[in-house]
XYZ file of C-alpha atoms in Angstrom:
601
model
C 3.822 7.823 -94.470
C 0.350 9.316 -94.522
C -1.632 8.744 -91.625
C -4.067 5.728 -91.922
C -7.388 7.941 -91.879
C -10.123 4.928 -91.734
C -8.567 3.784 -88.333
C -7.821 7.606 -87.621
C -11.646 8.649 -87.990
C -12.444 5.490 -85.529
C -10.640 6.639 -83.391
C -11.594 9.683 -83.376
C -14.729 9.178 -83.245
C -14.768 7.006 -80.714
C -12.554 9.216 -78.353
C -14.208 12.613 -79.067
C -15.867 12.863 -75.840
C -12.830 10.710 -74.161
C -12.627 7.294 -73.097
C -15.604 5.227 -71.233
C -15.567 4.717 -67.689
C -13.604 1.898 -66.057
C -13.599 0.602 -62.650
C -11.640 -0.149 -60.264
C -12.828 -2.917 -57.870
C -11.160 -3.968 -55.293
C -11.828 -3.873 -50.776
C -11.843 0.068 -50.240
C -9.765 2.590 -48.422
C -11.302 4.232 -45.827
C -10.095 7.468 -44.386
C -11.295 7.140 -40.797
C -12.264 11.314 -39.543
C -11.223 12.500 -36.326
C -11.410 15.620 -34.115
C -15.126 15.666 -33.469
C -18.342 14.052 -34.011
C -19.198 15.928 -36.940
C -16.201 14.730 -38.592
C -16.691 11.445 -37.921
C -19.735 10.852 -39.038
C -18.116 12.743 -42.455
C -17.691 10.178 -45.422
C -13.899 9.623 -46.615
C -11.947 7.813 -48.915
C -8.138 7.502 -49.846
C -6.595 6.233 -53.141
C -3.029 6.605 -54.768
C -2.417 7.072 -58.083
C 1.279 5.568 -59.391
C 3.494 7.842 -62.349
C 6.500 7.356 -64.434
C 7.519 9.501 -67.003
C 10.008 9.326 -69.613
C 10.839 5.537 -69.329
C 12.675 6.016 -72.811
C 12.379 2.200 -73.755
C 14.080 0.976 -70.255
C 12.189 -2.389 -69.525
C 15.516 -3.812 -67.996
C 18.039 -2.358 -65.708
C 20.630 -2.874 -68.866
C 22.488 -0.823 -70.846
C 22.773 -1.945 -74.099
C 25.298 0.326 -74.779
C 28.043 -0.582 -72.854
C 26.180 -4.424 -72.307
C 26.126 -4.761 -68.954
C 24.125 -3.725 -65.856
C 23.004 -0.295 -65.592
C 24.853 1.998 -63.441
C 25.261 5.881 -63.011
C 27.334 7.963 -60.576
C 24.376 8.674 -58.281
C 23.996 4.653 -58.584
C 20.599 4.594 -60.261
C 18.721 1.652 -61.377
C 16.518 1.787 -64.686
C 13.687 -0.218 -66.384
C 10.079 -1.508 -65.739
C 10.755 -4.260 -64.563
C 12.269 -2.640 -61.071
C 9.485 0.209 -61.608
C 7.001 -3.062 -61.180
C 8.122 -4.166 -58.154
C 7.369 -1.243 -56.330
C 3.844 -0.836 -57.908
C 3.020 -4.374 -56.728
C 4.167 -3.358 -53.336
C 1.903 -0.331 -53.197
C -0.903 -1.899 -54.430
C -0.304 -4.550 -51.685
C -0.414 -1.997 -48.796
C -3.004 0.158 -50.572
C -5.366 -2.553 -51.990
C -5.102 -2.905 -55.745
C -9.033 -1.418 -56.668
C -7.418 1.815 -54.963
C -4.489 2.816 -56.700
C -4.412 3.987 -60.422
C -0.828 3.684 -62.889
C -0.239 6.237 -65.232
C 2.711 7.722 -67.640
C 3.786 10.782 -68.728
C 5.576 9.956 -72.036
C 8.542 9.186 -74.158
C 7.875 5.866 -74.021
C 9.255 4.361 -77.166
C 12.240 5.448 -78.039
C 15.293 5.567 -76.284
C 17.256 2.345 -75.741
C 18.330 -0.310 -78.768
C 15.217 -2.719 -77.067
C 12.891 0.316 -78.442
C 14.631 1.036 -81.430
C 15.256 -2.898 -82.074
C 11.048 -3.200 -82.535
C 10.846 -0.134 -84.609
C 13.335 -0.511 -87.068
C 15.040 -3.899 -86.869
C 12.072 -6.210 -86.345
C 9.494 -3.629 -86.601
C 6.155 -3.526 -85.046
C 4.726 -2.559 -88.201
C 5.493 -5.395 -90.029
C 3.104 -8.143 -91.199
C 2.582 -10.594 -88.039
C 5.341 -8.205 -86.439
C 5.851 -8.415 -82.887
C 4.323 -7.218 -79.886
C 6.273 -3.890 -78.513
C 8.402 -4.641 -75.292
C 7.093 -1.655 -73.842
C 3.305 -2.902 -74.838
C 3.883 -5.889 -73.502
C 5.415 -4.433 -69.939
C 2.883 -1.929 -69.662
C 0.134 -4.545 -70.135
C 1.571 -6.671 -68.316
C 1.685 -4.240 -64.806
C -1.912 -2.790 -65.909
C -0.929 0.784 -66.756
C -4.758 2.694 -66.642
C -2.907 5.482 -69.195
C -0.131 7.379 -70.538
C 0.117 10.583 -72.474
C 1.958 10.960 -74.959
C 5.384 12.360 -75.158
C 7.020 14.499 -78.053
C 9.866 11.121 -78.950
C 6.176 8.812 -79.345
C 6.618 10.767 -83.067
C 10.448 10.009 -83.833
C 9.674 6.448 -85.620
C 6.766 8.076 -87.588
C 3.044 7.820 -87.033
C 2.466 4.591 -88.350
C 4.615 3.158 -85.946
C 2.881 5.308 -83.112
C -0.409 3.871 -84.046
C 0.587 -0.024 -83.960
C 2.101 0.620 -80.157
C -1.472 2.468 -79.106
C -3.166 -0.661 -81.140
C -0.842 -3.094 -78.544
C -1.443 -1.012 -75.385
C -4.490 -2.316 -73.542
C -4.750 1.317 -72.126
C -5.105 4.941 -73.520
C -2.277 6.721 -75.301
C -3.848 10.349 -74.317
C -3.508 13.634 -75.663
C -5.474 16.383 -75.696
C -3.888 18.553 -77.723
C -2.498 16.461 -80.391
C -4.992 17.490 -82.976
C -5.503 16.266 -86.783
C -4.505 18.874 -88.818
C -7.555 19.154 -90.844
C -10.513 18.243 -88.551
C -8.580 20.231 -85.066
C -10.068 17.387 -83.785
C -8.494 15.372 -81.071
C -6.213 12.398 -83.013
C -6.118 10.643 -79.558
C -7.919 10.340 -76.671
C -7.920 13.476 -74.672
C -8.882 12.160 -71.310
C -9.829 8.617 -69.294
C -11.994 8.989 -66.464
C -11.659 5.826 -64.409
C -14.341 4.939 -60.994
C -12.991 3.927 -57.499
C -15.272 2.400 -55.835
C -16.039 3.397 -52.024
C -17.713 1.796 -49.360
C -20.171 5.355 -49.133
C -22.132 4.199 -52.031
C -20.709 6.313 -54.673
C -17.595 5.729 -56.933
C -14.833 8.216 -57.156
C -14.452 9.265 -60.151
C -11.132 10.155 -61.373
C -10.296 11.731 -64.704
C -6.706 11.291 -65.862
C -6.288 14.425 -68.912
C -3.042 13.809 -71.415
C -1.501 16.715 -73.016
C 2.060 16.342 -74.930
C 4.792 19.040 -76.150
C 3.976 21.616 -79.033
C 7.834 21.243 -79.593
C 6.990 18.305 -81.449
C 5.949 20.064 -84.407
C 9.372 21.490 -84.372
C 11.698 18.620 -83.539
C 9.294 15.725 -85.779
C 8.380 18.120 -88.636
C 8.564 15.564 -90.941
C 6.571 12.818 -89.846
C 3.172 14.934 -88.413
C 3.835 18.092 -91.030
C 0.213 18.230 -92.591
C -1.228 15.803 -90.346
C -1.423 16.984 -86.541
C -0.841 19.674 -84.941
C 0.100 20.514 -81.237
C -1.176 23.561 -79.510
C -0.584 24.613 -76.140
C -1.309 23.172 -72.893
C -2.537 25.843 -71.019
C -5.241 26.730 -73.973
C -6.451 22.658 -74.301
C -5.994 22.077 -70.159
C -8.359 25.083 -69.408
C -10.594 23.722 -72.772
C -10.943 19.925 -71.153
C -10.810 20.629 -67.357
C -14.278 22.205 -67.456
C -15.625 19.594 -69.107
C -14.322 17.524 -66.872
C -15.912 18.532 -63.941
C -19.110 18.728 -65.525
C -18.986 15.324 -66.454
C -18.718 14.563 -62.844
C -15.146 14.419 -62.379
C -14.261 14.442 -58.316
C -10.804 14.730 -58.770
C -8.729 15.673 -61.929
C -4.730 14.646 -62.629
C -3.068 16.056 -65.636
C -0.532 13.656 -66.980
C 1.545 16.313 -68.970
C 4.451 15.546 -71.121
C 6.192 19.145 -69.767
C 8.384 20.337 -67.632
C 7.502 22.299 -64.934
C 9.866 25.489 -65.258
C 8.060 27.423 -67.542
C 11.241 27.824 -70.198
C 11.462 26.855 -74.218
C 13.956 25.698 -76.284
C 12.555 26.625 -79.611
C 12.098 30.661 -78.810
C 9.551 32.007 -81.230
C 9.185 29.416 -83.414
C 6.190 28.242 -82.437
C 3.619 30.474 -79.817
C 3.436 28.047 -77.017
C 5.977 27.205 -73.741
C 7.943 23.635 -74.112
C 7.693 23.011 -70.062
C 4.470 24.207 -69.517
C 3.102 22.150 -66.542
C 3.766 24.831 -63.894
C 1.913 27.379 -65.841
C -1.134 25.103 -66.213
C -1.425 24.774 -62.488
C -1.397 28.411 -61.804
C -3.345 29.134 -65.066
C -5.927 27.043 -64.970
C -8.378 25.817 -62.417
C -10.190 22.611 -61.302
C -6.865 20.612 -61.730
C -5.755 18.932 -58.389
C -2.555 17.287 -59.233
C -0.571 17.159 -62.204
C 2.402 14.231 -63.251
C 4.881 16.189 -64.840
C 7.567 14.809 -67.504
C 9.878 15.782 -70.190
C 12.234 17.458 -68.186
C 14.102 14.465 -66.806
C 13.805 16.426 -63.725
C 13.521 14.792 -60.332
C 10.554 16.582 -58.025
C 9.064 14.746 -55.562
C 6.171 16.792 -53.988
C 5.633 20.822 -55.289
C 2.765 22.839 -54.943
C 1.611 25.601 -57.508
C -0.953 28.360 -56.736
C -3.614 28.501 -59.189
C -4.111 32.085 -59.287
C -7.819 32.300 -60.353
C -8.913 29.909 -56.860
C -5.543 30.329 -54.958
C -6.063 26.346 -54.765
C -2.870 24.364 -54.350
C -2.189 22.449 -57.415
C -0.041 19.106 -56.890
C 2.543 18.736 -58.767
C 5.669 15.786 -58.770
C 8.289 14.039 -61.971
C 9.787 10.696 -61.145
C 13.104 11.799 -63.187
C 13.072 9.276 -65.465
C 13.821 5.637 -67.250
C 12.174 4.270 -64.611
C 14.358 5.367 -61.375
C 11.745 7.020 -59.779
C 8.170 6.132 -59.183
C 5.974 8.995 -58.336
C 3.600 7.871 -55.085
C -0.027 10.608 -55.246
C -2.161 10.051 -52.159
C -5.572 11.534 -52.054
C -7.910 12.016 -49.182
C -10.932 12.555 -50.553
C -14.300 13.835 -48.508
C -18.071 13.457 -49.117
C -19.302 17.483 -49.173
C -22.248 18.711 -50.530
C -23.384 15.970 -53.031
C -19.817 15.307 -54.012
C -16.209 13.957 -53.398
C -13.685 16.539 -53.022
C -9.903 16.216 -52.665
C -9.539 17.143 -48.464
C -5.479 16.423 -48.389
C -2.816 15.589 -51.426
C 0.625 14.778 -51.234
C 3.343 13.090 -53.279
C 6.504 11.379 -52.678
C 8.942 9.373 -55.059
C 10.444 5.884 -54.541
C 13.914 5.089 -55.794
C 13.918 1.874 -58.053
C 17.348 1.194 -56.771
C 15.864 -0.150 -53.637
C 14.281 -2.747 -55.089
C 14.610 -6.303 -57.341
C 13.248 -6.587 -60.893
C 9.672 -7.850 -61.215
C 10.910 -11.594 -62.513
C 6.924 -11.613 -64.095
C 8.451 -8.476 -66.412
C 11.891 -10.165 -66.985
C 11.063 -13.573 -67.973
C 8.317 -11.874 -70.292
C 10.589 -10.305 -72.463
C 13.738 -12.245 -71.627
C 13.699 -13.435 -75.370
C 13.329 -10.288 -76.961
C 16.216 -9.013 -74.394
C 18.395 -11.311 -76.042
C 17.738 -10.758 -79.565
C 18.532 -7.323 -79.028
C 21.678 -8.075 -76.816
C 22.979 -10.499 -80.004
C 22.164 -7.404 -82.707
C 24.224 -4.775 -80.377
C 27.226 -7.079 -80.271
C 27.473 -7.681 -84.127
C 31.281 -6.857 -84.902
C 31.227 -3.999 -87.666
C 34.527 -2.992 -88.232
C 38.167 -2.388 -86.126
C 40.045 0.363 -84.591
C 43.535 2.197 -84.311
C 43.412 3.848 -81.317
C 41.043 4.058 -78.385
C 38.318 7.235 -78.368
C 36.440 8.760 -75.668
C 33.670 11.417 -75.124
C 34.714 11.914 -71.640
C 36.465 15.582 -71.900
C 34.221 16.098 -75.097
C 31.990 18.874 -73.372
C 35.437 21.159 -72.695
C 37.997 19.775 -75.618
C 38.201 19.220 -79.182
C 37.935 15.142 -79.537
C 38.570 12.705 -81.715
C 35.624 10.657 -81.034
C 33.144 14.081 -82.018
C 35.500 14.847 -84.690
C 34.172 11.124 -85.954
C 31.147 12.332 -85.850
C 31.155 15.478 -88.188
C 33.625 13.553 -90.368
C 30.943 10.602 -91.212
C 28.074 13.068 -91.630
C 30.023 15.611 -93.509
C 30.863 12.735 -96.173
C 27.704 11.889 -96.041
C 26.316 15.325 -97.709
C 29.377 15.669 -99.815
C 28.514 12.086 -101.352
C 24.630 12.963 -101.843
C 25.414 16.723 -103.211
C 27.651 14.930 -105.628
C 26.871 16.338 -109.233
C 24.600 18.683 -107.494
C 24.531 22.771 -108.498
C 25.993 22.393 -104.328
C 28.405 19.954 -104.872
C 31.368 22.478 -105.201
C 30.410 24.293 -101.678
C 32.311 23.672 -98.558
C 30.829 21.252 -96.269
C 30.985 22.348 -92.158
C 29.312 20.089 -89.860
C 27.945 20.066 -86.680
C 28.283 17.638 -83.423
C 27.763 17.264 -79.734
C 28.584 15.397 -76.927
C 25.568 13.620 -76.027
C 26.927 11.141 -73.707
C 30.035 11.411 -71.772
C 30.415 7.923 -71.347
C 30.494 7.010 -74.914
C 33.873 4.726 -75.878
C 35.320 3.801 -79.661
C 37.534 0.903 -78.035
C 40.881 0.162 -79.680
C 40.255 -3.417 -81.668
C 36.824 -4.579 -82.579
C 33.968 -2.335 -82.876
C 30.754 -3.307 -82.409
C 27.221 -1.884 -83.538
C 26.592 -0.920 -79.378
C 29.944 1.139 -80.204
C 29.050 3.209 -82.205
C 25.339 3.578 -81.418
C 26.438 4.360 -77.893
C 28.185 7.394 -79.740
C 24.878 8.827 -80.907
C 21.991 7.675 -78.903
C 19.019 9.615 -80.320
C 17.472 9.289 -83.662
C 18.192 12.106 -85.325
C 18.408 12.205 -89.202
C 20.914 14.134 -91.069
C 20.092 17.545 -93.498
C 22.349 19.996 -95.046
C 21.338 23.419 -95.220
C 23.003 26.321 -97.058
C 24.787 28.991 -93.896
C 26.918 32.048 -94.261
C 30.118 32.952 -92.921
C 28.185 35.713 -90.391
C 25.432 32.948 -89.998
C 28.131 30.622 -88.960
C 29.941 32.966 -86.460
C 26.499 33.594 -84.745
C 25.641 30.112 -84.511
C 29.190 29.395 -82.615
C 28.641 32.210 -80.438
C 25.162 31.067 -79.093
C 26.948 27.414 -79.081
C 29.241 29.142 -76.818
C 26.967 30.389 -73.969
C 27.267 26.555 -72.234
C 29.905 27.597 -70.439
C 30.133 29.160 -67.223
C 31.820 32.402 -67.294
C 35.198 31.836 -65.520
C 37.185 34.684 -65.043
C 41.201 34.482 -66.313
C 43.175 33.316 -63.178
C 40.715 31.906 -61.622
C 40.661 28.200 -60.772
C 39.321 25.985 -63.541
C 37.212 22.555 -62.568
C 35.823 21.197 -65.406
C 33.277 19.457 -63.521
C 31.430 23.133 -63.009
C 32.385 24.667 -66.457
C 29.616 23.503 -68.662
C 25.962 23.525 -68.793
C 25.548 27.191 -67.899
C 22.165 28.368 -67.359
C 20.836 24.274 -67.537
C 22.026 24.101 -70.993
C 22.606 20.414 -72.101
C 25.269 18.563 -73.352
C 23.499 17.975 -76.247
C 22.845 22.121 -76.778
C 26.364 22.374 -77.223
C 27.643 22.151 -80.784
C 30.912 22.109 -82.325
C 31.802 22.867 -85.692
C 34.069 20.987 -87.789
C 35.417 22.651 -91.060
C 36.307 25.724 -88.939
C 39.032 26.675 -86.276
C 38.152 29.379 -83.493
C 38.454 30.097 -79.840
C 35.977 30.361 -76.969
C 37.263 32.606 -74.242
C 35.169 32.149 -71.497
C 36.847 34.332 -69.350
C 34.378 36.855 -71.556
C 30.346 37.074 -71.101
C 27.681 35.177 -73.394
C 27.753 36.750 -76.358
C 30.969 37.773 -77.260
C 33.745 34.882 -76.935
C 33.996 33.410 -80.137
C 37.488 34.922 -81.726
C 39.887 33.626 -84.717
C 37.140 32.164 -86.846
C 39.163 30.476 -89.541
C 38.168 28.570 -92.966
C 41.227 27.055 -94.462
C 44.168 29.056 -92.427
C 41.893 32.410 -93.749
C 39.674 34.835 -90.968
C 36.308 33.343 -92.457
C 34.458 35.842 -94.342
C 30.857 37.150 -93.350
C 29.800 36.261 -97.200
C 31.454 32.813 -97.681
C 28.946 30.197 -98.629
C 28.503 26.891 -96.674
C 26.608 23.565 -96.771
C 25.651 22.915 -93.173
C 25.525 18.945 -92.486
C 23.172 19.510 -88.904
C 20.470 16.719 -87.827
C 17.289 17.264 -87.871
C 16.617 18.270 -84.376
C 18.336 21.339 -84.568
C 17.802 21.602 -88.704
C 14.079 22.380 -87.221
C 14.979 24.487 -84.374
C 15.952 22.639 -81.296
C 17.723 24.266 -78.989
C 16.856 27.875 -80.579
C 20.279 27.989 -82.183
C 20.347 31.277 -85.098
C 19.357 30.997 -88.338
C 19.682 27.305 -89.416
C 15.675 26.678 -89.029
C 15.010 29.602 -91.567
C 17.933 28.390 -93.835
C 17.521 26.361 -97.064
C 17.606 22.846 -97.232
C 19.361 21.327 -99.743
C 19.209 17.508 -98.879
C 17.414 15.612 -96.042
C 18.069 12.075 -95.368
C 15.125 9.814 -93.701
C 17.909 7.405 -91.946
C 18.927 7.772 -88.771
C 22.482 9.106 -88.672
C 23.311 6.034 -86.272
C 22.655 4.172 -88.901
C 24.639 6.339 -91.420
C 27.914 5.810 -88.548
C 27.267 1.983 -88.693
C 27.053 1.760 -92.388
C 30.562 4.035 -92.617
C 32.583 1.800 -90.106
C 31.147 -1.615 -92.299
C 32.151 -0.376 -95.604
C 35.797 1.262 -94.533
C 36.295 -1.720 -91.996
C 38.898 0.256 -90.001
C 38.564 3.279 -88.216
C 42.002 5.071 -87.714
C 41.832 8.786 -86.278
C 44.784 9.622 -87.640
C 42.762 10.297 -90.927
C 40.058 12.514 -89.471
C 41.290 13.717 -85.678
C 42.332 17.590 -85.106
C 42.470 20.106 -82.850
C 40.285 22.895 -84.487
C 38.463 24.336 -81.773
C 39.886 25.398 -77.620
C 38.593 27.066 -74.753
C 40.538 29.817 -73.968
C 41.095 32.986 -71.369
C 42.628 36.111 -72.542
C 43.904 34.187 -75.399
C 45.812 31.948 -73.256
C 44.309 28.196 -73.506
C 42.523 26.962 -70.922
C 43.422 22.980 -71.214
């Protein structure tokens, strides 16, 4: 849908130079001096400034897909409304005028809540409802949130009713509109704390998302924005910044802090780039870090230009974590500057949900608990994902089966429609569970919880052997002989689960007894070695259709179909029409890790 450009060029407009100032006002926090007259009589301040990141639409601590309370292995909590409790308690101890709430992004999608209010009731609709996560975030006074790459997976329309419903800033600074390179969003908020020394703190809070999501949302901001990097926008807005009057400056960055990529060369900028800006660019004197999932609760970062420490913590994410900033600040020269900085991050597992945040949304909780439950079809025999990351499944075999019938049915009558049809699939949650009996819509969403849409694109035999060997660098190298624990034989090098794709269509081995790069053997297409020339149609979502994950040549291959519906959806619609799901018709053993040719399971 093309952006709405009358409320775009408002916006714009009206966020060119940022946001206006707000205060905070509330009794101050004084930060008393001692170790000499001199620095007594010296004028100080303290404030705190609250982060999440990456709550993924977790307002409860629910999971929707297995409908019941959340729990992980590390025993984790989840949702805003635990996330809430804590804030309240800091803002108790701390006085509320002195602390500041802000998010790092991925905020929307996530959970069946989020996707409920973007596709099943949507937002967007005439008299639609109010977003859960609006509502939440309004609710605990957020002051701002960047932006995070999923914001774009529902489309920008969608995007733009949530930042209508926030009562704070969706920031960032360098998502521009394609034509204008204008800012489409507010770059930056500057908000005032007020001190008892006469003059206000003033605080700017600078968004800046991922470039990756020109990659991994092509088609809903192709044309219409475009994302460059954050070290080039940071060390554009941090200057101006300061000489707006800025005392202290906090980048809330929708990046990782490691400095890596997952989309190589395809586009000229790093995915988790908040390290870099704290070495790269000056002025910046803490920075909220997200996208990574990643759980840091206090690192400092040399800028390299001032040798300044730079700030930097991620509270993990759906709303374990809470990231606690504390800032002494000191009256020098005409101006407040930041004296001491530290961070530390609360567990939400320590704490009760917020029952103001619960009984808020207890309604819409409900709703979305009744549409998960809906009974959709039956099934033969029991499926898990749990050894899905080492062995050849059913349940992933279900997977590439659906979506491979999918293409087959849309090529139909096509100049395509007499090509083979290989498919790709990955294990993106090891707790994921087909049960044996009724299936239910959680079921099978629970199978495939991100919304990725399905495309076929046209591969070659050699294309296809490269792509398996890249696939195959997730596992640890593990020499023949040597003890096997499953536990420690994926996600070499911090490769995801979800970076790990199997082919269906094809048999071949993996021998990881062998170094990255050359383990894939016995590449088969129909009891044949599979020929370097052979001709596919490649049924691959549209993550890694548009490079995610860097895999070879499927970004630069042609499409031949693209579908706009989730391929959740596409699963759920499959199970209703064929009413019974029976592995027997789809289950086989095509693919095995092995070690000197000798199978390792």
């Amino acid at each position: 849908m093309p952006l709405d450009r009358r409320s775009f060029l408002g916006r714009t407009a009206a966020t060119g130079a940022g946001v206006a100032l707000a205060s905070s006002v509330a009794s101050p926090a004084v930060a008393s001096g001692s170790g000499g007259a001199h620095q007594d009589r010296a004028k100080r301040y303290s404030f705190t400034v609250l982060g999440t990141t990456d709550l993924h639409g977790n307002v409860f601590n629910w999971d929707y897909f297995t409908d019941k309370e959340f729990d992980d292995a590390a025993h984790n909590d989840v949702g805003l409304a635990k996330i809430s409790t804590l804030v309240e308690q800091i803002r108790k101890e701390k006085g509320r005028g002195n602390t500041l709430l802000i998010d790092a992004g991925d905020t929307i999608q996530g959970t069946q809540l989020s996707y409920y209010y973007a596709k099943v009731d949507p937002i967007t609709a005439k008299r639609g409802p109010v977003h859960p996560m609006a509502q939440a975030m309004n609710a605990m006074r957020y002051d701002a949130a960047a932006l995070g790459n999923h914001e774009f997976n529902y489309g920008i329309p969608v995007l733009r009713k949530f930042e209508e419903q926030c009562c704070f800033p969706l920031l960032g600074a360098n998502a521009l509109d394609a034509k204008t390179l204008k800012p489409a969003f507010p770059p930056y908020v500057i908000k005032s704390m007020r001190t008892p020394h006469g003059r206000d703190v003033r605080v700017a809070i600078l968004g800046l998302t991922n470039p990756g999501i020109a990659i991994w949302d092509k088609a809903n901001v192709q044309g219409k924005m475009v994302f460059p990097g954050l070290e080039e926008q940071a060390a554009k807005w941090v200057p101006k910044l300061r000489s707006m009057g800025a005392d202290v400056v906090i980048v809330s960055a929708h990046s990782g802090s490691s400095g890596t990529s997952s989309y190589g060369d395809q586009v000229p900028y790093v995915e988790n780039a908040a390290g870099l800006v704290a070495e790269q660019v000056p002025g910046i004197d803490a920075i909220l870090v997200g996208h990574a999932h990643a759980e840091i609760a206090e690192k400092f970062v040399t800028n390299k230009q001032t040798g300044k420490q730079v700030l930097l913590s991620e509270p993990a994410k759906w709303g374990q974590r809470l990231t606690v900033f504390d800032f002494d600040v000191v009256w020098e020269k005409g101006r407040w500057t930041v004296e001491k900085a530290g961070a530390k991050v609360l567990n939400s597992n320590t704490v009760a949900e917020d029952p103001k945040i619960t009984r808020l949304l207890s309604d819409e909780h409900k709703k979305v608990v009744a549409y998960v439950n809906q009974v959709v079809g039956t099934n033969a025999v029991a499926m898990t994902s749990a050894e899905a990351p080492y062995k050849d499944v059913p349940i992933i075999d279900l997977i590439n089966h659906i979506q491979a019938a999918a293409v087959k049915d849309a090529l139909a009558g096509t100049e395509y429609a007499a090509l083979p049809v290989l498919s790709q699939a990955a294990c993106f949650s090891r707790s994921a569970v087909i049960p044996a009996g009724e299936v239910t819509i959680r079921d099978v969403a629970g199978l495939y919880v991100f919304e990725n849409t399905l495309e076929a694109r046209l591969m070659t035999g050699a294309q296809m052997k490269a792509y398996l060997e890249f696939s195959a660098n997730y596992f640890v190298q593990t020499a023949a002989g040597a003890p096997v624990d499953p536990a420690k034989l994926t996600n070499a090098n911090n490769t995801p689960d979800y970076n790990y794709d199997v082919v269906s269509g094809l048999s071949y081995e993996v021998d990881i007894a062998k170094p990255a790069g050359s383990r894939v053997s016995k590449v088969m297409f129909e009891g044949a070695p599979l020929a370097d020339g052979a001709q596919f149609v490649f049924a691959v979502n549209n993550y890694r259709a548009n490079g995610g994950g860097n895999f070879p040549h499927v970004a630069a291959a042609k499409q031949v179909w693209a579908n706009s519906d989730e391929i959740r959806n596409t699963m759920i619609s499959w199970v209703k029409t064929k009413g019974a799901i029976d592995p027997a018709e789809f289950a086989s053993v095509d693919w095995k890790l092995t070690r000197d040719g000798v199978p390792v399971f």
